[in-house]
Short mmCIF file of C-alpha atoms in Angstrom, two decimals:
data_model
loop_
_atom_site.label_atom_id
_atom_site.label_comp_id
_atom_site.label_asym_id
_atom_site.label_seq_id
_atom_site.Cartn_x
_atom_site.Cartn_y
_atom_site.Cartn_z
CA MET R 1 130.52 125.56 100.29
CA GLU R 2 130.16 123.53 103.32
CA SER R 3 126.45 124.98 104.51
CA THR R 4 125.58 123.41 100.38
CA SER R 5 127.40 120.15 101.47
CA SER R 6 125.20 120.34 104.94
CA TRP R 7 122.18 120.70 102.67
CA VAL R 8 122.61 118.04 100.38
CA LYS R 9 123.48 115.70 102.48
CA ALA R 10 120.31 116.74 105.14
CA ARG R 11 118.54 116.57 101.67
CA HIS R 12 119.46 113.16 101.10
CA HIS R 13 118.75 111.75 104.62
CA ILE R 14 115.26 113.22 104.53
CA VAL R 15 114.33 111.25 100.76
CA PHE R 16 115.30 108.01 102.28
CA LEU R 17 113.47 108.98 105.96
CA ALA R 18 110.14 109.74 103.62
CA GLY R 19 110.76 106.69 102.04
CA LEU R 20 111.10 104.81 104.71
CA PHE R 21 108.01 106.04 106.38
CA THR R 22 105.87 105.35 103.22
CA ALA R 23 106.92 102.17 103.18
CA LEU R 24 106.13 101.46 106.80
CA VAL R 25 102.69 102.71 106.10
CA ILE R 26 102.26 100.67 103.24
CA ALA R 27 103.29 97.21 104.84
CA PHE R 28 101.11 98.38 107.69
CA SER R 29 98.02 98.53 106.09
CA ILE R 30 98.82 95.63 103.49
CA GLU R 31 99.23 93.51 107.30
CA THR R 32 96.34 94.72 109.21
CA ARG R 33 94.49 94.50 106.24
CA GLU R 34 95.41 90.98 105.37
CA TYR R 35 96.82 88.80 107.99
CA ASN R 36 93.08 87.31 109.31
CA GLN R 37 92.38 87.35 104.88
CA VAL R 38 95.67 85.30 104.63
CA LEU R 39 96.56 83.64 107.86
CA GLY R 40 93.42 83.90 110.45
CA ASN R 41 90.47 82.88 107.50
CA LEU R 42 92.20 80.35 106.03
CA SER R 43 93.25 78.32 110.12
CA PHE R 44 96.99 78.76 108.51
CA THR R 45 98.44 79.64 111.38
CA PRO R 46 101.08 77.11 112.98
CA SER R 47 100.34 74.38 115.07
CA GLU R 48 103.90 74.92 116.70
CA PRO R 49 105.57 77.83 117.95
CA ILE R 50 107.89 78.29 114.61
CA PRO R 51 111.76 77.25 116.33
CA PHE R 52 113.94 79.77 115.34
CA ARG R 53 117.83 79.81 115.77
CA GLN R 54 118.52 82.40 118.31
CA SER R 55 121.72 84.66 116.87
CA ARG R 56 125.32 83.68 118.78
CA VAL R 57 128.51 83.45 117.64
CA LEU R 58 129.70 81.46 115.07
CA THR R 59 131.61 78.10 116.09
CA ASP R 60 135.01 77.25 114.69
CA GLN R 61 133.31 74.97 111.84
CA GLU R 62 131.09 77.60 111.04
CA TYR R 63 133.61 80.09 110.92
CA GLN R 64 136.14 77.84 108.60
CA TRP R 65 132.63 77.16 106.64
CA ALA R 66 132.41 81.02 105.98
CA ASN R 67 136.24 81.30 104.92
CA ILE R 68 135.75 78.43 102.54
CA ALA R 69 132.50 80.68 101.11
CA TRP R 70 134.75 84.25 100.29
CA GLN R 71 137.49 81.68 99.07
CA TYR R 72 134.75 81.49 95.43
CA PHE R 73 135.30 85.89 95.47
CA GLU R 74 138.64 86.10 95.94
CA ASN R 75 138.84 83.71 92.53
CA ASN R 76 136.22 84.74 90.81
CA TYR R 77 137.18 89.18 91.20
CA GLN R 78 137.74 90.93 88.51
CA ASP R 79 140.14 93.82 89.44
CA ASN R 80 139.41 96.37 86.07
CA THR R 81 135.53 96.18 86.69
CA GLY R 82 135.60 95.12 91.04
CA LEU R 83 132.49 92.13 89.77
CA VAL R 84 132.57 89.04 90.50
CA ASN R 85 131.48 85.88 87.96
CA SER R 86 128.40 84.16 88.70
CA VAL R 87 129.85 80.92 87.92
CA ASP R 88 133.59 79.79 88.80
CA GLY R 89 135.27 80.93 85.78
CA TYR R 90 133.15 82.09 83.36
CA PRO R 91 132.90 86.16 82.61
CA SER R 92 129.45 87.00 83.25
CA THR R 93 126.80 87.70 85.65
CA THR R 94 123.51 89.25 86.55
CA MET R 95 121.78 91.72 89.09
CA TRP R 96 120.94 88.87 91.20
CA ASP R 97 124.63 87.00 91.53
CA THR R 98 125.90 90.87 91.77
CA ALA R 99 123.98 91.57 94.58
CA SER R 100 124.79 88.07 95.95
CA TYR R 101 128.52 89.04 96.01
CA LEU R 102 127.74 92.58 97.54
CA MET R 103 126.04 90.54 100.33
CA ALA R 104 128.86 88.00 100.66
CA LEU R 105 130.98 91.45 100.70
CA ILE R 106 128.62 92.66 103.49
CA SER R 107 128.64 89.18 105.02
CA ALA R 108 132.43 88.71 105.34
CA HIS R 109 133.17 92.07 107.04
CA ARG R 110 130.69 91.36 109.34
CA LEU R 111 132.18 88.21 110.36
CA ASN R 112 136.05 89.43 109.83
CA ILE R 113 136.83 87.36 107.41
CA ILE R 114 137.82 90.62 105.73
CA SER R 115 138.84 94.12 107.10
CA PHE R 116 137.14 96.75 106.41
CA GLU R 117 139.48 98.19 104.08
CA GLU R 118 139.16 95.21 101.67
CA PHE R 119 135.29 95.67 102.18
CA SER R 120 135.20 99.45 101.40
CA LEU R 121 137.76 99.18 98.42
CA LYS R 122 135.44 96.68 96.37
CA THR R 123 132.51 97.83 97.29
CA GLU R 124 133.29 100.96 96.05
CA LYS R 125 134.24 99.57 92.79
CA ALA R 126 131.43 97.50 92.29
CA LEU R 127 129.53 100.35 93.04
CA ASN R 128 131.44 102.71 90.57
CA SER R 129 131.32 99.86 87.83
CA LEU R 130 127.04 99.43 88.54
CA ALA R 131 127.30 103.40 88.08
CA ARG R 132 128.65 103.11 84.26
CA LEU R 133 126.43 99.93 83.34
CA PRO R 134 125.20 100.52 79.58
CA LEU R 135 121.52 100.01 80.33
CA VAL R 136 118.86 98.95 78.50
CA ARG R 137 116.96 101.57 76.98
CA ASP R 138 118.90 103.97 78.74
CA GLU R 139 116.90 102.79 81.85
CA LEU R 140 117.80 99.97 83.63
CA PRO R 141 119.76 96.99 83.79
CA ASN R 142 120.76 94.69 81.42
CA LYS R 143 120.00 90.32 82.38
CA ALA R 144 123.64 89.77 81.57
CA TYR R 145 126.55 91.55 81.75
CA ASN R 146 129.84 90.58 80.96
CA THR R 147 132.61 91.02 84.58
CA GLN R 148 135.74 91.81 82.46
CA THR R 149 134.03 94.88 79.87
CA LEU R 150 130.87 95.42 81.52
CA ALA R 151 129.23 95.11 77.68
CA MET R 152 125.49 93.74 77.42
CA VAL R 153 125.51 90.15 76.93
CA ASP R 154 123.05 87.29 76.66
CA TYR R 155 123.50 84.58 78.63
CA ASP R 156 125.70 82.37 76.19
CA ASN R 157 127.97 85.85 77.16
CA THR R 158 127.62 87.07 73.67
CA PRO R 159 127.39 91.12 73.41
CA VAL R 160 123.59 92.05 72.23
CA GLU R 161 123.72 95.62 71.43
CA GLY R 162 120.41 96.89 73.50
CA GLY R 163 121.03 94.02 75.91
CA ILE R 164 118.07 91.37 75.81
CA GLY R 165 115.76 93.18 78.77
CA TRP R 166 115.78 93.76 82.69
CA SER R 167 114.45 91.06 85.70
CA ALA R 168 112.64 93.65 87.99
CA ILE R 169 112.86 90.51 90.59
CA ASP R 170 116.88 90.78 89.76
CA ILE R 171 117.00 94.81 90.73
CA GLY R 172 114.28 94.44 93.57
CA ARG R 173 117.46 91.85 94.48
CA ILE R 174 120.20 94.61 94.14
CA LEU R 175 118.85 97.10 96.25
CA VAL R 176 118.98 94.66 98.76
CA PRO R 177 122.69 95.46 99.64
CA MET R 178 121.69 98.96 98.22
CA ASN R 179 119.50 99.67 101.32
CA ILE R 180 122.31 98.10 104.29
CA LEU R 181 124.90 100.35 102.42
CA ILE R 182 123.27 103.37 102.63
CA TRP R 183 121.87 102.91 106.22
CA GLN R 184 124.52 100.95 107.75
CA TYR R 185 127.53 102.35 106.06
CA PRO R 186 126.40 105.95 104.28
CA ARG R 187 130.48 106.76 103.75
CA PHE R 188 128.52 104.33 100.27
CA ASN R 189 125.81 107.25 99.97
CA ARG R 190 127.42 108.87 97.31
CA GLN R 191 128.14 106.17 95.24
CA VAL R 192 124.84 104.35 95.85
CA ASN R 193 123.05 108.26 94.91
CA ALA R 194 125.37 107.57 91.73
CA VAL R 195 123.73 104.40 90.90
CA LEU R 196 120.08 105.31 91.97
CA GLN R 197 120.69 108.08 89.61
CA HIS R 198 122.23 106.69 86.77
CA TRP R 199 118.97 103.65 86.45
CA GLN R 200 115.29 104.99 86.43
CA ILE R 201 113.76 102.25 89.28
CA ALA R 202 110.38 104.08 87.87
CA ALA R 203 110.29 102.02 84.21
CA MET R 204 109.97 98.85 86.43
CA THR R 205 106.92 99.78 88.21
CA GLN R 206 103.48 100.44 87.09
CA ASP R 207 99.87 100.20 88.99
CA GLY R 208 102.10 99.06 92.02
CA TYR R 209 103.22 96.08 90.53
CA LEU R 210 106.61 94.82 88.45
CA TYR R 211 107.64 94.57 85.64
CA GLY R 212 110.52 93.33 83.72
CA ALA R 213 111.04 93.76 80.27
CA ARG R 214 111.93 91.34 77.29
CA LEU R 215 112.63 91.16 73.79
CA SER R 216 109.13 89.18 71.91
CA THR R 217 109.29 87.97 68.53
CA GLY R 218 109.67 90.15 66.59
CA ASN R 219 113.12 91.26 68.83
CA ALA R 220 111.05 94.65 69.86
CA LEU R 221 111.04 95.18 74.03
CA GLU R 222 108.31 94.58 75.71
CA LEU R 223 107.32 94.87 79.50
CA VAL R 224 105.39 91.76 81.52
CA GLN R 225 104.24 91.65 84.97
CA GLU R 226 107.45 89.68 87.04
CA GLY R 227 107.16 87.90 89.78
CA ARG R 228 104.86 85.16 91.73
CA ILE R 229 104.24 84.28 95.49
CA GLY R 230 107.52 84.76 97.21
CA TYR R 231 109.52 86.02 94.73
CA GLU R 232 107.52 89.00 94.02
CA GLU R 233 107.30 89.79 97.66
CA TYR R 234 110.61 89.97 98.34
CA ALA R 235 111.82 92.05 95.91
CA SER R 236 109.52 94.63 96.44
CA LYS R 237 110.40 95.02 99.92
CA ALA R 238 113.28 96.68 98.89
CA LEU R 239 112.12 99.20 96.41
CA SER R 240 109.51 100.05 99.36
CA LEU R 241 111.63 100.76 101.56
CA MET R 242 113.25 103.32 99.19
CA GLY R 243 109.63 104.92 98.85
CA ARG R 244 108.09 103.00 95.01
CA ASP R 245 104.51 102.19 94.73
CA VAL R 246 104.74 98.32 95.19
CA PHE R 247 101.60 98.07 97.03
CA ASN R 248 99.82 94.98 94.99
CA ALA R 249 103.31 93.23 94.18
CA LEU R 250 103.91 93.20 98.28
CA LYS R 251 100.79 91.85 98.32
CA TYR R 252 99.85 88.04 99.46
CA ALA R 253 96.29 87.41 99.14
CA ASP R 254 95.71 88.54 95.83
CA TYR R 255 96.91 85.80 94.10
CA LEU R 256 97.36 82.93 97.10
CA LYS R 257 95.64 78.88 96.82
CA LEU R 258 96.95 77.23 99.69
CA ILE R 259 98.41 73.30 98.24
CA GLU R 260 98.82 70.81 100.55
CA ILE R 261 101.57 68.95 100.05
CA ASN R 262 103.20 65.76 102.75
CA GLY R 263 100.33 66.57 105.25
CA ILE R 264 101.43 70.36 105.17
CA ASP R 265 99.15 73.60 103.22
CA ILE R 266 102.11 75.26 101.22
CA PRO R 267 101.56 78.89 99.51
CA THR R 268 101.33 78.51 95.73
CA ASP R 269 100.72 81.39 93.80
CA SER R 270 97.16 80.89 91.67
CA ARG R 271 98.55 82.49 88.41
CA ASP R 272 98.32 79.77 85.52
CA PRO R 273 101.94 79.78 83.46
CA ALA R 274 100.22 79.06 80.18
CA LYS R 275 98.01 81.95 80.52
CA TYR R 276 100.91 84.23 82.06
CA HIS R 277 103.85 82.63 80.16
CA ALA R 278 105.44 82.48 83.77
CA HIS R 279 106.27 79.33 86.05
CA ASN R 280 104.65 79.63 89.44
CA TYR R 281 108.01 78.32 91.60
CA VAL R 282 107.83 77.06 95.06
CA VAL R 283 111.17 77.17 96.50
CA SER R 284 113.05 77.80 99.42
CA GLU R 285 115.65 81.06 98.36
CA SER R 286 112.81 83.43 98.14
CA TYR R 287 111.80 82.68 101.58
CA ILE R 288 115.07 82.17 102.94
CA LEU R 289 115.99 85.36 101.78
CA ASP R 290 113.19 87.29 102.95
CA SER R 291 114.00 86.51 106.71
CA ILE R 292 117.92 86.24 106.77
CA GLU R 293 117.56 89.72 105.21
CA PHE R 294 114.48 91.32 106.63
CA GLY R 295 113.78 89.11 109.31
CA GLY R 296 110.48 88.65 107.43
CA ASP R 297 106.82 89.82 107.67
CA SER R 298 104.05 88.08 110.22
CA ILE R 299 102.83 86.43 106.74
CA SER R 300 106.20 84.99 105.11
CA LYS R 301 107.68 83.66 108.21
CA VAL R 302 104.29 81.32 108.25
CA PHE R 303 104.56 80.71 104.78
CA ALA R 304 108.93 79.85 105.40
CA TYR R 305 108.00 77.75 107.92
CA ARG R 306 105.57 75.72 105.79
CA VAL R 307 107.69 75.36 102.93
CA TYR R 308 110.68 74.18 105.05
CA LYS R 309 108.33 71.85 107.14
CA ALA R 310 107.14 70.46 103.79
CA GLN R 311 110.51 69.61 102.66
CA GLU R 312 110.83 67.71 105.90
CA GLU R 313 107.91 65.94 105.58
CA ARG R 314 109.10 64.13 102.59
CA PHE R 315 112.16 62.86 104.51
CA LYS R 316 109.99 61.18 106.82
CA GLN R 317 107.99 59.75 104.75
CA GLN R 318 110.44 58.76 101.53
CA GLY R 319 113.81 58.97 103.52
CA ILE R 320 115.02 61.66 100.88
CA LEU R 321 117.02 65.12 103.13
CA THR R 322 114.93 67.33 100.89
CA ALA R 323 116.10 70.55 100.47
CA VAL R 324 115.42 72.46 97.11
CA SER R 325 115.90 75.62 95.10
CA GLU R 326 116.87 76.95 91.69
CA ASP R 327 120.69 75.83 90.75
CA HIS R 328 123.15 75.93 88.00
CA ILE R 329 124.41 72.05 87.64
CA ASP R 330 127.41 70.93 86.06
CA GLN R 331 125.72 69.27 82.73
CA ALA R 332 123.30 70.01 80.46
CA PRO R 333 120.69 71.95 80.89
CA TYR R 334 122.66 73.59 83.78
CA PHE R 335 120.74 75.62 85.22
CA VAL R 336 117.13 73.65 86.90
CA TYR R 337 114.32 74.61 89.23
CA ASN R 338 113.97 71.76 91.84
CA THR R 339 110.87 72.62 93.36
CA VAL R 340 107.78 72.14 96.30
CA PHE R 341 104.98 72.65 93.58
CA SER R 342 105.43 74.27 90.22
CA ASP R 343 102.66 74.51 87.50
CA GLY R 344 100.05 72.38 88.83
CA LYS R 345 102.87 70.00 89.64
CA LYS R 346 104.47 68.83 93.53
CA TRP R 347 108.21 68.20 93.60
CA ASN R 348 108.55 69.02 90.09
CA SER R 349 112.10 69.36 88.51
CA ILE R 350 111.58 71.94 85.56
CA THR R 351 113.96 74.21 83.07
CA ASP R 352 112.87 77.80 82.75
CA THR R 353 111.08 76.86 79.63
CA GLY R 354 109.40 73.90 81.54
CA ALA R 355 111.17 71.32 80.38
CA ASP R 356 111.58 68.26 82.89
CA ALA R 357 114.23 67.88 84.58
CA SER R 358 113.28 65.29 87.32
CA ALA R 359 116.99 63.87 86.63
CA PHE R 360 118.84 66.57 88.27
CA LYS R 361 116.39 66.89 91.88
CA THR R 362 119.20 68.14 94.11
CA LEU R 363 119.65 68.94 97.55
CA SER R 364 121.38 72.26 97.25
CA THR R 365 123.58 73.86 99.42
CA LYS R 366 122.63 77.00 99.88
CA ALA R 367 119.16 76.30 100.94
CA ALA R 368 120.36 73.86 103.29
CA PHE R 369 122.29 76.69 104.99
CA GLY R 370 119.55 79.20 105.06
CA TRP R 371 116.98 76.32 106.77
CA TYR R 372 120.26 75.57 109.50
CA SER R 373 119.83 79.23 110.20
CA LEU R 374 116.92 79.82 110.45
CA TYR R 375 115.45 76.81 112.74
CA ASP R 376 117.64 75.41 115.66
CA THR R 377 115.72 71.90 114.74
CA PRO R 378 117.07 68.28 114.37
CA TYR R 379 115.71 68.09 110.50
CA ALA R 380 117.83 71.44 110.27
CA THR R 381 120.79 69.72 111.74
CA LYS R 382 120.72 67.22 109.08
CA LEU R 383 120.25 69.99 106.07
CA ILE R 384 123.69 70.60 107.23
CA ASN R 385 125.09 67.35 107.93
CA GLY R 386 124.08 66.45 104.11
CA VAL R 387 125.88 68.95 102.88
CA ASP R 388 128.94 70.28 104.62
CA GLN R 389 131.48 68.32 103.02
CA LEU R 390 129.89 69.49 99.51
CA ASN R 391 133.35 72.35 99.50
CA SER R 392 136.92 72.18 98.07
CA ASP R 393 138.71 74.62 100.53
CA SER R 394 140.59 76.22 97.40
CA GLU R 395 137.18 76.76 95.49
CA GLY R 396 134.32 77.27 97.44
CA TRP R 397 131.00 75.36 98.30
CA TYR R 398 129.64 73.58 95.07
CA SER R 399 125.77 73.85 94.32
CA GLY R 400 124.22 70.72 95.74
CA LEU R 401 124.30 66.47 95.76
CA TYR R 402 121.65 64.32 93.08
CA GLU R 403 119.13 62.67 93.87
CA SER R 404 119.45 59.97 91.44
CA ASN R 405 123.17 59.01 92.30
CA GLY R 406 124.64 60.77 95.45
CA GLU R 407 126.99 62.93 93.06
CA ILE R 408 128.34 65.71 94.15
CA ASN R 409 126.55 68.87 91.47
CA LYS R 410 130.28 70.54 91.57
CA THR R 411 129.51 74.30 89.77
CA LEU R 412 130.43 76.46 91.82
CA THR R 413 128.53 80.13 91.81
CA ALA R 414 128.55 83.35 92.97
CA ASN R 415 124.48 82.71 94.24
CA THR R 416 125.43 79.48 96.68
CA ASN R 417 128.48 80.35 98.42
CA GLY R 418 127.41 84.18 99.16
CA ILE R 419 123.35 82.35 100.57
CA VAL R 420 126.31 80.57 102.77
CA LEU R 421 127.84 83.50 103.84
CA GLU R 422 124.15 85.92 104.59
CA SER R 423 123.60 83.01 106.47
CA LEU R 424 126.48 82.07 108.72
CA ALA R 425 126.23 85.90 109.40
CA TYR R 426 122.56 85.53 109.69
CA ILE R 427 123.49 82.99 112.23
CA GLN R 428 125.99 85.49 114.63
CA SER R 429 124.07 88.64 113.71
CA GLY R 430 120.18 88.35 112.67
CA ALA R 431 118.90 89.91 109.89
CA LEU R 432 121.42 91.68 107.78
CA LEU R 433 119.57 95.08 107.02
CA ASN R 434 118.86 96.35 110.53
CA ILE R 435 118.43 99.91 110.88
CA GLY R 436 118.39 99.92 114.28
CA ALA R 437 121.64 97.77 114.32
CA ASP R 438 125.25 99.81 114.96
CA ILE R 439 126.75 101.34 112.08
CA GLN R 440 130.29 99.34 111.36
CA GLN R 441 133.01 101.36 110.32
#
C-alpha cells in the first residue's frame, strides 16, 4: 500500500516535470526565434537600463499597507465555501477574482500577516470548493459564481442553469496560484489535482490558442479565440507550465503593432475589434502580473517598461498622475477599462461594450502599487504617494481616484486588494512563482 502511494506521488511529480520541460522548450523556441523580430528589428530595446527595484524587507509603512489589504479578505470571506466576494459585500466571484484571493492568501502568508495554519485551512477549503463547482458543459468553470452557494450565475448574480460560458483568460490566471501551490506547497498536491481532474483544461485550447465560451444570440454556446497582446501571453504561461500546447498564444510577434504614445512606442494588438469582436485593451495589469508573478521574460520586461514609461510621459506632459487599468467603479457603468490605448484611441476609457467612459478616467490603486513594486524611480514614488491614503483600516484599499474631480472611487474589490498584497510580497521576495525558492511550510 505504501509503495503504491509512493508511486502515485512519484508519477505526479514526473508529470509536472515533463510539463515544465515542455514549457521550457516552448519558451526557448519562441524567444530565440522572435527576440530579434520583436525587439531587434524594430529597434525596440530600451534606451536606458530598466530600473528594477531590488528585493528588500518591507518598511513598517508598507507592512501596514499589506495588513490593510488583507482586511478586505477577512471581511468578505464566505465560511461555508471558503471563497471571497469579488466586490465588498456582494456574494459573487469570477475565476480571475478567485485567483486574486488565492494569490492574496499566498502573499499574506509569505509576509507573515497570517499564520501557516490559517493559510493552510483557507487554501484547502477554497480548493475543495473549486473541485466541486458545477461546470459549463461539465468542462470548465462558469464566468461567475455565487460565493455562498457555488451556483453558476450571470453578472447580476442571478442563477443560470448551464452557465453563461467560460473565460480562458480568467482560468489561465487561476492556474498561476495552482502552479505555486504545486511547486512550493506540495502538501496541497492532492487538492490541486482534484481541481484539475474536475476541470477539462483541454477544452479551452485549440491549435495553440486560448478559446473562451460565450452564449450566442440564439443562446447556444460558441467558442471564440480569447486574449490580446499582454493578457494572452500572461494567461498562457501557467498553462505552458502544465504541458499544454499554447505555442501560438505565447507568441508576441504575430499580431504586434507598435503605436507611438507620448513619445514611447508601446505594444498593441493589430487584430481589429470590429472584425474579431474583442477589444485590444493596453493596460497596466497584465504586464504587472506577468512581472510580479512570473518575473517576466526578455520581451515582456521591455513591453512592461514601455507601458509604464508612456504613463510617466503623460504625467510629465500634462501633469496628470497616471496609472491606468481596468477597475470597478462606484457608479454606473460600474466597470471601466482605463487604457493606454484601445480600439484605435490613445488614453481611451471604455466599457466592455465599447461605450465611451472618459468621464471615469481613474488613477488606479492596484496599478500604482504594481509599478511601485517593479521600478525604483521617482515617478513610481509619485504614484504610491498619490494613492497611499486611499484606504480604510477596517475595509481595505479603494480602487482609485477619478481624474475629473479628484474624488475617491470607493469601490472595494478582491482584485485591487489582492494585487496590493502581491506587489508588496514581490518587493520582499521577488517573483511569486519561483520554482527554485524554498518551500514554505
